[in-house]
XYZ file of C-alpha atoms in Angstrom:
674
model
C -80.458 -58.842 -21.358
C -76.924 -59.355 -22.600
C -75.706 -57.239 -25.550
C -75.535 -58.746 -29.040
C -72.271 -60.299 -30.148
C -71.396 -57.402 -32.476
C -72.230 -54.786 -29.844
C -70.258 -56.744 -27.246
C -67.255 -57.012 -29.578
C -67.293 -53.257 -30.162
C -67.605 -52.466 -26.447
C -64.908 -55.005 -25.524
C -62.408 -53.433 -27.913
C -63.229 -49.941 -26.647
C -62.770 -51.041 -23.034
C -59.445 -52.730 -23.800
C -58.094 -49.609 -25.440
C -59.310 -47.391 -22.593
C -57.771 -49.678 -19.943
C -54.454 -49.789 -21.852
C -54.419 -45.980 -21.864
C -54.957 -45.882 -18.107
C -52.301 -48.577 -17.544
C -49.811 -46.486 -19.525
C -50.692 -43.339 -17.573
C -50.447 -45.105 -14.197
C -47.600 -47.616 -14.585
C -45.348 -45.817 -17.091
C -46.017 -42.083 -16.764
C -46.927 -42.283 -13.051
C -49.791 -39.852 -13.766
C -53.116 -41.659 -13.105
C -56.101 -40.104 -14.864
C -58.919 -41.842 -12.985
C -59.490 -43.232 -9.494
C -58.764 -46.859 -8.602
C -62.500 -47.392 -8.159
C -63.288 -46.101 -11.662
C -60.496 -48.249 -13.133
C -61.834 -51.332 -11.340
C -65.299 -50.682 -12.788
C -63.894 -50.646 -16.334
C -61.955 -53.853 -15.748
C -64.973 -55.560 -14.161
C -67.174 -54.607 -17.107
C -64.601 -56.057 -19.519
C -64.332 -59.275 -17.475
C -68.113 -59.683 -17.448
C -68.390 -59.188 -21.212
C -65.572 -61.650 -21.887
C -67.177 -64.213 -19.579
C -70.437 -63.876 -21.499
C -68.607 -64.049 -24.856
C -65.484 -66.192 -24.232
C -64.976 -66.578 -27.982
C -64.045 -62.855 -28.056
C -61.210 -63.197 -25.529
C -57.835 -62.100 -26.982
C -54.366 -63.032 -25.756
C -53.410 -59.368 -25.216
C -56.568 -58.391 -23.334
C -55.872 -56.603 -20.020
C -57.829 -59.388 -18.300
C -55.310 -61.951 -19.572
C -52.310 -60.620 -17.676
C -52.703 -63.065 -14.803
C -53.178 -66.756 -15.527
C -53.671 -69.429 -12.886
C -51.892 -72.429 -14.380
C -48.843 -73.530 -12.445
C -45.551 -73.660 -14.325
C -43.680 -76.710 -13.076
C -40.720 -76.162 -15.408
C -39.366 -73.141 -17.273
C -38.214 -74.227 -20.770
C -34.714 -73.185 -21.838
C -34.606 -70.778 -24.791
C -31.510 -69.748 -26.762
C -31.122 -66.003 -27.324
C -30.925 -65.000 -30.992
C -28.155 -62.597 -29.949
C -26.205 -63.279 -26.712
C -27.092 -61.158 -23.679
C -23.479 -60.517 -22.756
C -22.326 -59.351 -19.350
C -20.463 -56.068 -19.029
C -16.898 -55.563 -17.894
C -16.791 -53.718 -14.582
C -14.648 -50.774 -13.583
C -14.271 -49.327 -10.111
C -11.972 -46.332 -10.702
C -11.485 -43.318 -12.949
C -8.192 -44.813 -14.176
C -9.977 -47.912 -15.492
C -12.623 -45.704 -17.143
C -9.869 -43.691 -18.866
C -8.292 -46.942 -20.021
C -11.638 -48.052 -21.526
C -11.906 -44.754 -23.405
C -8.340 -45.153 -24.712
C -9.164 -48.598 -26.135
C -12.307 -47.286 -27.836
C -10.392 -44.360 -29.361
C -7.623 -46.604 -30.705
C -10.027 -49.182 -32.182
C -12.110 -46.497 -33.929
C -8.940 -45.067 -35.476
C -9.690 -41.355 -35.238
C -13.473 -41.449 -35.761
C -15.576 -39.047 -33.707
C -17.665 -40.867 -31.106
C -19.925 -40.176 -28.151
C -21.198 -42.162 -25.186
C -24.631 -42.704 -23.676
C -24.595 -42.972 -19.895
C -27.426 -44.769 -18.087
C -28.114 -45.928 -14.559
C -27.213 -49.536 -13.799
C -30.334 -51.075 -12.305
C -29.851 -53.599 -9.518
C -32.517 -55.928 -10.889
C -32.949 -58.876 -13.234
C -32.228 -58.577 -16.970
C -34.905 -59.957 -19.297
C -35.577 -60.214 -23.031
C -39.028 -59.662 -24.575
C -39.961 -60.800 -28.101
C -42.852 -59.119 -29.935
C -44.366 -60.360 -33.197
C -46.761 -58.078 -35.086
C -46.932 -55.928 -31.972
C -47.877 -58.728 -29.552
C -45.752 -60.109 -26.722
C -44.999 -63.754 -27.555
C -42.076 -64.587 -25.279
C -40.203 -63.328 -22.220
C -36.884 -64.895 -21.241
C -34.365 -64.443 -18.420
C -30.761 -63.576 -19.248
C -29.574 -66.944 -17.905
C -25.953 -67.590 -18.835
C -26.111 -65.043 -21.657
C -26.401 -67.673 -24.377
C -29.701 -69.083 -23.192
C -32.286 -68.285 -20.540
C -35.562 -69.564 -19.151
C -38.978 -68.861 -20.653
C -40.965 -67.005 -17.954
C -43.526 -65.413 -20.290
C -46.568 -66.069 -18.082
C -44.900 -64.405 -15.108
C -43.681 -61.385 -17.073
C -47.181 -60.790 -18.466
C -48.296 -59.926 -14.920
C -45.983 -56.871 -14.770
C -48.313 -54.065 -15.780
C -45.582 -51.734 -17.046
C -44.708 -54.329 -19.725
C -46.992 -53.757 -22.754
C -48.804 -56.888 -23.914
C -49.149 -55.273 -27.331
C -48.446 -52.110 -29.330
C -49.301 -50.781 -32.766
C -46.275 -51.374 -35.066
C -45.418 -48.044 -36.754
C -43.442 -49.718 -39.570
C -42.342 -53.045 -41.050
C -39.141 -53.050 -39.008
C -41.374 -53.468 -35.933
C -43.079 -56.643 -37.177
C -40.664 -58.649 -35.039
C -38.542 -56.935 -32.414
C -36.632 -57.727 -29.247
C -36.823 -55.411 -26.236
C -34.371 -55.856 -23.382
C -34.666 -54.333 -19.977
C -34.679 -54.845 -16.249
C -37.333 -56.184 -13.894
C -36.995 -54.656 -10.441
C -38.790 -53.698 -7.270
C -39.005 -50.215 -5.785
C -37.598 -49.764 -2.298
C -40.851 -48.813 -0.516
C -42.770 -51.631 -2.218
C -40.093 -54.083 -1.093
C -40.263 -52.934 2.529
C -44.068 -53.213 2.588
C -43.907 -56.693 1.057
C -41.317 -57.825 3.606
C -43.500 -56.447 6.415
C -46.425 -58.567 5.172
C -44.161 -61.629 4.973
C -42.996 -61.027 8.533
C -46.629 -60.884 9.686
C -47.321 -64.203 7.946
C -44.273 -65.812 9.559
C -42.557 -66.187 6.181
C -38.835 -65.768 5.472
C -37.764 -62.226 4.595
C -35.967 -61.330 1.385
C -32.533 -59.777 1.822
C -32.963 -57.068 -0.817
C -35.151 -56.021 -3.778
C -32.977 -57.816 -6.330
C -33.246 -61.164 -4.548
C -36.997 -60.763 -4.177
C -37.334 -59.888 -7.879
C -35.303 -62.910 -8.971
C -37.262 -65.193 -6.650
C -40.607 -63.784 -7.755
C -39.897 -64.298 -11.467
C -39.308 -68.013 -10.818
C -42.536 -68.627 -8.876
C -44.701 -71.371 -10.333
C -47.997 -69.516 -9.865
C -48.472 -66.300 -11.919
C -51.072 -65.148 -9.393
C -48.360 -64.950 -6.734
C -46.165 -63.004 -9.169
C -49.002 -60.561 -9.855
C -49.409 -59.965 -6.113
C -45.823 -58.723 -5.837
C -44.929 -55.157 -6.874
C -42.588 -55.758 -9.837
C -41.787 -53.018 -12.322
C -39.891 -52.868 -15.623
C -37.615 -50.438 -17.478
C -36.608 -50.968 -21.114
C -33.123 -49.967 -22.284
C -32.535 -51.705 -25.635
C -34.495 -52.494 -28.798
C -33.531 -54.178 -32.053
C -35.364 -55.321 -35.161
C -35.258 -59.086 -35.748
C -34.839 -60.150 -39.361
C -34.818 -56.623 -40.739
C -32.988 -53.305 -40.726
C -33.846 -50.785 -38.010
C -34.451 -47.137 -38.786
C -32.593 -45.892 -35.706
C -28.845 -45.291 -35.970
C -27.846 -44.670 -32.350
C -28.591 -46.113 -28.952
C -30.193 -42.806 -27.940
C -32.588 -43.033 -30.916
C -33.456 -46.578 -29.840
C -34.479 -45.293 -26.402
C -36.653 -42.665 -28.096
C -38.300 -45.390 -30.217
C -39.078 -47.339 -27.047
C -40.713 -44.278 -25.510
C -42.831 -43.793 -28.651
C -43.955 -47.419 -28.372
C -44.973 -46.647 -24.764
C -42.363 -48.755 -23.038
C -41.152 -47.395 -19.689
C -37.686 -45.877 -20.201
C -35.670 -44.386 -17.342
C -35.585 -40.624 -17.799
C -32.040 -40.423 -16.390
C -29.697 -40.975 -19.342
C -27.269 -38.593 -20.983
C -25.284 -38.335 -24.203
C -21.676 -37.464 -23.267
C -19.217 -36.175 -25.858
C -16.096 -36.802 -23.750
C -14.899 -39.225 -21.087
C -14.729 -36.252 -18.705
C -18.499 -35.803 -19.172
C -18.909 -39.513 -18.457
C -17.001 -39.165 -15.176
C -19.167 -36.218 -14.130
C -22.317 -38.287 -14.778
C -20.972 -41.203 -12.730
C -19.930 -39.015 -9.794
C -23.226 -37.121 -9.854
C -25.362 -40.257 -9.582
C -23.106 -41.978 -7.086
C -23.922 -39.058 -4.779
C -27.625 -38.840 -5.768
C -28.505 -42.547 -5.872
C -30.421 -42.392 -2.586
C -32.839 -39.920 -4.181
C -34.103 -42.660 -6.522
C -37.037 -44.909 -5.501
C -35.083 -48.021 -6.535
C -31.558 -49.390 -6.123
C -28.731 -48.836 -8.574
C -25.206 -50.172 -8.191
C -23.450 -48.107 -10.825
C -23.672 -46.503 -14.265
C -23.519 -48.098 -17.713
C -21.410 -46.381 -20.390
C -22.091 -47.266 -24.060
C -20.764 -46.013 -27.385
C -23.800 -44.270 -28.874
C -23.404 -45.055 -32.605
C -24.746 -48.550 -33.467
C -22.409 -48.933 -36.469
C -19.440 -48.157 -34.258
C -20.709 -50.684 -31.695
C -20.695 -53.320 -34.433
C -17.208 -52.386 -35.558
C -15.857 -52.499 -32.008
C -17.293 -55.993 -31.533
C -16.837 -58.061 -28.393
C -14.474 -60.325 -26.550
C -15.554 -63.842 -25.577
C -17.381 -62.488 -22.521
C -18.205 -58.798 -22.938
C -18.748 -56.074 -25.589
C -15.833 -53.720 -26.274
C -18.220 -50.776 -26.719
C -19.711 -50.763 -23.193
C -18.565 -50.867 -19.591
C -20.161 -50.695 -16.134
C -18.814 -48.184 -13.617
C -19.615 -49.724 -10.215
C -20.316 -47.508 -7.213
C -18.656 -48.147 -3.878
C -20.712 -50.012 -1.261
C -21.965 -47.703 1.484
C -20.739 -48.719 4.913
C -20.474 -47.313 8.413
C -18.925 -48.430 11.696
C -20.929 -48.203 14.913
C -21.286 -49.848 18.328
C -23.697 -52.586 19.410
C -25.356 -51.248 22.557
C -27.255 -54.470 23.275
C -28.864 -57.516 21.711
C -32.625 -57.554 22.280
C -35.347 -60.029 21.324
C -38.722 -59.427 19.709
C -41.633 -61.831 19.291
C -43.727 -61.890 16.116
C -47.389 -62.860 15.866
C -46.465 -66.413 14.834
C -44.220 -66.776 17.890
C -40.853 -66.392 16.160
C -38.288 -64.973 18.579
C -35.967 -62.730 16.557
C -32.709 -61.180 17.855
C -32.027 -57.521 17.078
C -28.814 -55.514 17.468
C -29.516 -52.185 19.182
C -26.952 -49.813 17.663
C -25.427 -46.482 18.473
C -27.410 -44.436 15.880
C -25.451 -43.806 12.691
C -26.454 -42.067 9.442
C -26.050 -44.254 6.350
C -27.391 -44.035 2.794
C -30.139 -41.535 3.483
C -31.391 -42.738 6.871
C -30.345 -43.074 10.508
C -29.776 -46.697 11.514
C -30.331 -47.637 15.161
C -31.458 -51.283 14.896
C -30.377 -54.163 12.661
C -31.880 -57.630 12.553
C -29.605 -60.488 13.543
C -32.027 -62.973 11.950
C -31.519 -65.988 14.223
C -29.153 -67.780 16.580
C -27.128 -69.265 13.707
C -26.380 -65.792 12.292
C -25.207 -64.502 15.682
C -22.889 -67.494 16.114
C -21.522 -67.217 12.571
C -20.663 -63.502 12.902
C -19.912 -63.803 16.637
C -21.761 -60.548 17.352
C -21.654 -59.440 20.995
C -22.927 -56.516 23.025
C -20.238 -53.808 23.083
C -18.756 -54.790 19.708
C -17.898 -52.294 16.984
C -19.481 -53.560 13.768
C -19.410 -52.678 10.073
C -22.912 -52.167 8.688
C -23.773 -51.903 5.000
C -26.626 -50.834 2.761
C -24.906 -51.638 -0.544
C -27.582 -53.285 -2.663
C -29.763 -53.839 0.369
C -32.595 -51.659 1.526
C -32.448 -53.381 4.900
C -29.126 -52.588 6.616
C -27.040 -55.576 7.649
C -24.009 -56.317 9.765
C -21.118 -57.226 7.485
C -18.520 -57.988 10.123
C -17.285 -57.363 13.638
C -14.161 -55.243 14.225
C -12.309 -57.727 16.525
C -9.432 -55.469 17.606
C -11.966 -53.015 19.084
C -13.785 -55.650 21.159
C -13.929 -54.852 24.933
C -11.723 -57.018 27.169
C -14.714 -58.179 29.265
C -16.763 -59.210 26.209
C -18.909 -62.350 26.553
C -20.291 -64.570 23.808
C -24.058 -64.165 23.349
C -26.216 -67.035 24.594
C -29.745 -67.426 23.263
C -32.260 -67.598 26.161
C -34.448 -70.628 26.818
C -37.620 -68.658 27.610
C -39.785 -66.114 25.786
C -38.771 -62.519 26.608
C -42.449 -61.503 26.860
C -44.311 -64.315 28.647
C -41.364 -66.329 30.016
C -42.732 -69.579 28.537
C -40.155 -72.085 27.232
C -39.169 -71.514 23.598
C -38.558 -74.329 21.123
C -36.659 -74.871 17.863
C -37.988 -77.512 15.488
C -35.595 -79.908 13.764
C -34.342 -78.463 10.486
C -35.362 -74.873 11.378
C -33.158 -72.018 12.544
C -35.832 -69.994 14.342
C -36.794 -70.314 18.005
C -40.527 -70.030 18.706
C -42.770 -69.277 21.643
C -45.618 -71.814 21.386
C -47.793 -70.025 23.958
C -50.677 -68.565 21.911
C -51.638 -66.546 24.968
C -48.321 -64.675 24.850
C -49.081 -60.949 24.992
C -46.754 -60.169 22.076
C -48.560 -62.655 19.866
C -52.029 -61.670 21.037
C -51.596 -58.031 20.028
C -49.893 -58.821 16.727
C -52.492 -61.473 15.840
C -55.389 -59.100 16.503
C -53.668 -56.342 14.506
C -53.295 -58.789 11.628
C -56.917 -59.940 11.962
C -58.185 -56.357 11.658
C -55.725 -55.261 8.935
C -56.868 -53.919 5.567
C -56.153 -57.105 3.605
C -57.799 -59.286 6.271
C -61.082 -58.300 7.995
C -60.482 -54.588 7.315
C -61.721 -53.194 10.658
C -61.231 -49.437 10.484
C -60.122 -47.532 13.580
C -58.577 -50.665 15.103
C -54.892 -49.893 14.746
C -51.888 -50.827 16.857
C -52.570 -48.285 19.618
C -56.248 -49.225 20.053
C -55.451 -52.967 20.039
C -52.795 -52.435 22.733
C -55.259 -50.372 24.781
C -57.968 -53.061 24.588
C -55.573 -55.903 25.433
C -53.888 -54.021 28.286
C -57.310 -53.194 29.754
C -58.210 -56.878 29.719
C -61.208 -56.316 27.396
C -59.972 -58.677 24.689
C -57.674 -61.680 24.678
C -58.126 -62.751 21.050
C -59.885 -61.677 17.847
C -63.106 -63.428 18.857
C -63.517 -61.093 21.832
C -63.848 -58.096 19.488
C -67.404 -59.073 18.616
C -68.561 -59.036 22.235
C -67.374 -55.530 23.064
C -70.045 -53.126 24.333
C -70.173 -49.352 24.134
C -70.212 -48.921 27.924
C -67.000 -50.992 28.194
C -65.178 -48.830 25.660
C -66.389 -45.465 26.962
C -64.453 -46.052 30.184
C -61.156 -46.053 28.274
C -58.998 -42.967 27.745
C -59.367 -41.138 24.407
C -62.539 -43.138 23.639
C -65.355 -40.681 22.965
C -68.901 -41.549 21.976
C -68.311 -41.009 18.251
C -65.070 -43.019 18.111
C -66.757 -45.889 20.016
C -69.678 -45.867 17.572
C -67.308 -45.919 14.580
C -65.270 -48.789 16.014
C -68.295 -50.943 16.854
C -69.798 -50.256 13.417
C -66.572 -51.333 11.729
C -66.415 -54.515 13.841
C -70.031 -55.354 12.973
C -69.400 -54.697 9.273
C -66.456 -57.096 9.274
C -68.802 -60.024 9.990
C -69.828 -60.047 6.326
C -66.322 -60.214 4.867
C -65.853 -63.092 2.377
C -64.501 -66.432 3.578
C -61.040 -65.959 2.043
C -60.558 -62.809 4.148
C -61.439 -64.707 7.326
C -59.028 -67.546 6.472
C -56.222 -65.050 5.886
C -57.156 -63.119 9.040
C -56.769 -66.226 11.231
C -53.016 -65.894 10.728
C -52.242 -69.485 9.772
C -48.521 -69.779 9.178
C -47.558 -69.796 5.457
C -51.148 -68.993 4.332
C -51.084 -65.658 2.534
C -53.850 -63.824 0.677
C -53.654 -65.972 -2.456
C -53.494 -69.217 -0.482
C -56.577 -68.147 1.483
C -58.461 -67.545 -1.778
C -57.491 -70.999 -3.051
C -58.669 -72.641 0.164
C -61.967 -70.753 0.204
C -62.595 -71.641 -3.433
C -62.004 -75.364 -2.951
C -63.542 -75.975 0.489
C -66.400 -73.429 0.385
C -66.871 -73.375 4.186
C -64.626 -72.921 7.200
C -66.078 -76.111 8.702
C -64.970 -78.142 5.665
C -61.498 -76.606 5.809
C -61.171 -77.400 9.513
C -61.977 -81.063 8.838
C -59.627 -81.420 5.847
C -56.661 -83.766 6.028
C -53.204 -83.081 4.618
C -53.898 -85.135 1.455
C -56.975 -83.047 0.665
C -55.100 -79.809 1.317
C -52.136 -80.732 -0.888
C -54.622 -81.344 -3.729
C -55.389 -77.596 -3.669
C -53.242 -75.788 -6.215
C -50.728 -73.539 -4.494
C -50.800 -75.478 -1.184
C -47.652 -77.516 -0.525
C -46.943 -80.192 2.067
C -45.437 -77.756 4.576
C -48.449 -75.430 4.403
C -50.896 -78.348 4.556
C -49.222 -79.647 7.709
C -49.378 -76.186 9.293
C -53.089 -75.793 8.471
C -53.987 -79.136 10.048
C -51.864 -78.335 13.119
C -53.520 -74.912 13.438
C -57.053 -76.281 13.489
C -56.128 -79.070 15.907
C -54.981 -76.506 18.477
C -57.684 -76.207 21.211
C -56.934 -72.511 21.735
C -57.448 -71.741 18.061
C -60.687 -73.754 17.933
C -61.914 -71.781 20.956
C -61.321 -68.486 19.100
C -63.063 -69.809 15.968
C -66.111 -70.843 18.047
C -66.343 -67.258 19.335
C -66.296 -65.995 15.744
C -69.045 -68.426 14.718
C -71.162 -67.559 17.769
C -70.773 -63.870 16.924
C -72.157 -64.459 13.423
C -68.973 -63.963 11.390
C -69.424 -65.278 7.832
C -67.792 -68.696 7.399
C -69.134 -69.632 3.948
C -67.997 -68.720 0.448
C -70.407 -66.793 -1.753
C -71.999 -68.959 -4.424
C -71.197 -66.455 -7.141
C -73.976 -67.872 -9.348
C -75.811 -65.544 -11.679
C -79.441 -66.566 -12.103
C -79.574 -64.867 -15.518
C -77.312 -67.619 -16.958
C -78.814 -71.025 -17.713
C -77.603 -73.641 -15.201
C -76.382 -76.102 -17.847
C -73.767 -77.578 -15.477
C -76.006 -77.974 -12.425
C -74.769 -80.877 -10.308
C -71.668 -81.438 -12.491
C -68.115 -81.493 -11.159
C -65.179 -80.326 -13.308
C -61.431 -80.592 -12.841
C -59.159 -78.219 -14.804
C -55.650 -79.167 -15.891
C -53.067 -77.775 -18.309
C -53.059 -74.517 -20.279
C -56.171 -73.723 -22.339
C -55.837 -71.916 -25.711
C -57.852 -68.805 -24.809
C -59.324 -69.169 -21.310
C -57.449 -68.702 -18.067
C -58.295 -71.042 -15.206
C -60.245 -68.358 -13.237
C -62.256 -67.550 -16.383
C -63.127 -71.203 -16.990
C -63.959 -71.642 -13.305
C -66.355 -68.680 -13.340
C -68.051 -69.966 -16.501
C -68.645 -73.331 -14.811
C -69.760 -71.970 -11.443
C -72.022 -69.334 -13.020
C -73.866 -72.203 -14.732
C -74.336 -74.219 -11.572
C -71.267 -76.457 -11.794
C -68.484 -77.091 -9.318
C -64.709 -77.027 -9.868
C -62.607 -79.434 -7.811
C -58.858 -79.490 -7.313
C -58.531 -83.279 -7.627
C -59.899 -86.059 -9.842
C -62.108 -88.762 -8.297
C -64.897 -91.132 -9.334
C -67.328 -88.274 -8.622
C -65.695 -86.070 -11.299
C -67.925 -85.586 -14.359
C -65.504 -83.803 -16.719
C -61.794 -83.050 -16.899
C -61.188 -79.928 -18.988
C -57.651 -80.430 -20.307
C -55.275 -78.095 -22.124
C -51.638 -78.279 -23.175
C -49.090 -79.789 -20.750
C -51.814 -81.476 -18.699
C -50.229 -83.472 -15.890
C -51.088 -86.241 -13.471
C -54.756 -85.225 -13.267
C -55.183 -86.239 -16.898
C -53.570 -89.630 -16.246
C -55.836 -90.221 -13.259
C -58.909 -89.237 -15.282
C -57.998 -91.823 -17.915
C -57.468 -94.523 -15.300
C -60.875 -93.798 -13.728
C -62.691 -93.467 -17.045
C -63.660 -89.834 -16.429
C -64.740 -87.947 -19.553
C -61.974 -85.664 -20.877
C -62.895 -82.586 -22.939
C -60.910 -79.806 -24.637
C -61.698 -76.097 -24.749
C -63.576 -76.292 -28.070
C -65.936 -78.945 -26.659
C -66.340 -76.916 -23.473
C -67.354 -73.808 -25.431
C -69.927 -75.828 -27.383
C -71.360 -77.058 -24.091
C -71.717 -73.414 -23.065
C -73.790 -72.835 -26.165
C -71.367 -70.254 -27.564
C -70.564 -72.207 -30.715
């Protein structure tokens, strides 16, 4: 029996506060207090209560961080105070000159500086009213930026709300930097490589690209973080007098503030700070490209003013790019699980920016031709703002006399099948799905944690099984027998039992996991969830045409074409038949709760636009829990279109077909909540 409304309201508020405390401990302090499993239980309980009592959902609830509505355009918003760029300096002489100008303009007043790290991320502005986040905007051109509020809400280190400690906090602006940690970036790029997707060059590019994604769910799946470095009261007088006090206020409000900042009384102290962190920057988990030097006193900042493009009270000291020169031993080729043939420069090992570099990607044939990289060349490599080292240039006067221009081969380096390059693409591909390189990588992907999650089936075991001829594709895994495995080296009775148990357990994984595990090009985890939700069975997905696939939110024309092509391939259909014969689950769970009255049984809904209080997943669950179905496209079979603000073409089609259109208030009445 569900709790009463008053009891539910009390429990909901307690859960929200508890989850906020754990978010602060985990994402800001980096000191988690409970396990991930315990945290998930709290969040699940809150989601269930809010689904039962949707009228109690609040905009700043932890469950409201991730919406599902696509943002087709990002409105332009003018900053109330310009987000000016900083003047850059690259030498101690220029830093001394900056200090001289400050001293002369302040006419003998005592002053101090605050030195901070210069994040290599994306600057953003957050507006809070009565302690609630109401808007998040990019820096843009400094005068105006783009409203990306829905995407910024997904970053868990950004507070959705806080308790204002005074009237000056009724309306405030917080500025800071969105960024991605180095390890998180490398893991994300590895997943993109597995999915056959283009790699990001560096964390800053990936952060900028992520913040402009149309689907907040995709943003939430990427590991963005945030540091605040500026706060000001809007429409009132602040109680803090210095920049340092502003940082302390931000910490009290539980915003993440970088611990590395220092008040310096002299320009000599400033130089020591800059030199110290230029040497120590590799010890940080994220990229910095310099230090920011600011006059500490806010009144003095105001008196110093600004030029047309930059404040006179601040400057950025930029660090030198880290480079090294080494030799290209050879150019090799590697084949990914989607068949992409990628060239790699094998280097004479060289230490650079905290690690030894022995291999550098050459991306594709076009890159090699543009840089004219050849075996035997001396090359300049760089890790400036990039985590992934890159070749900047060739040193032509050190090129060997017998050097020959690199020619891309016409066959796969693994299976010797012809390779092809599609019109408009830069990558060469091996189309032979039986290619050993692809077979191993595809099976590794199939068994990976985010796919079918088959424990004890790592790279070494997959290679052993393939090399022994026991498996040729993922479908063969389900027909392995203990006596076959016991003949292999390092395969004892217990390890064989564990592996077979894990393979058997994987048969019951949900449909979205299976779709992702198949390794369809451009279909990531979120895309697989969307496809499973809309098509319900693998059979229905296999029969879908491109028009039906494009109607699924988050699936574009390129991905739709790839999906159709994948299922038309006889080799792929053969593998899928093995999976079906083995008893692998190919249907989505109904998700219906029999304790809820099936008021929507047999009814089909289409959702469009932004609802006042419900996210699209929340509305979908409310419909499906009551026996209804949610479709991605409007047709004559649609019973209701639930429309919110900025509803698009689906609303127009509903009107043309005479489909009943309802708003959120009507929907809630139909639920029996009001």
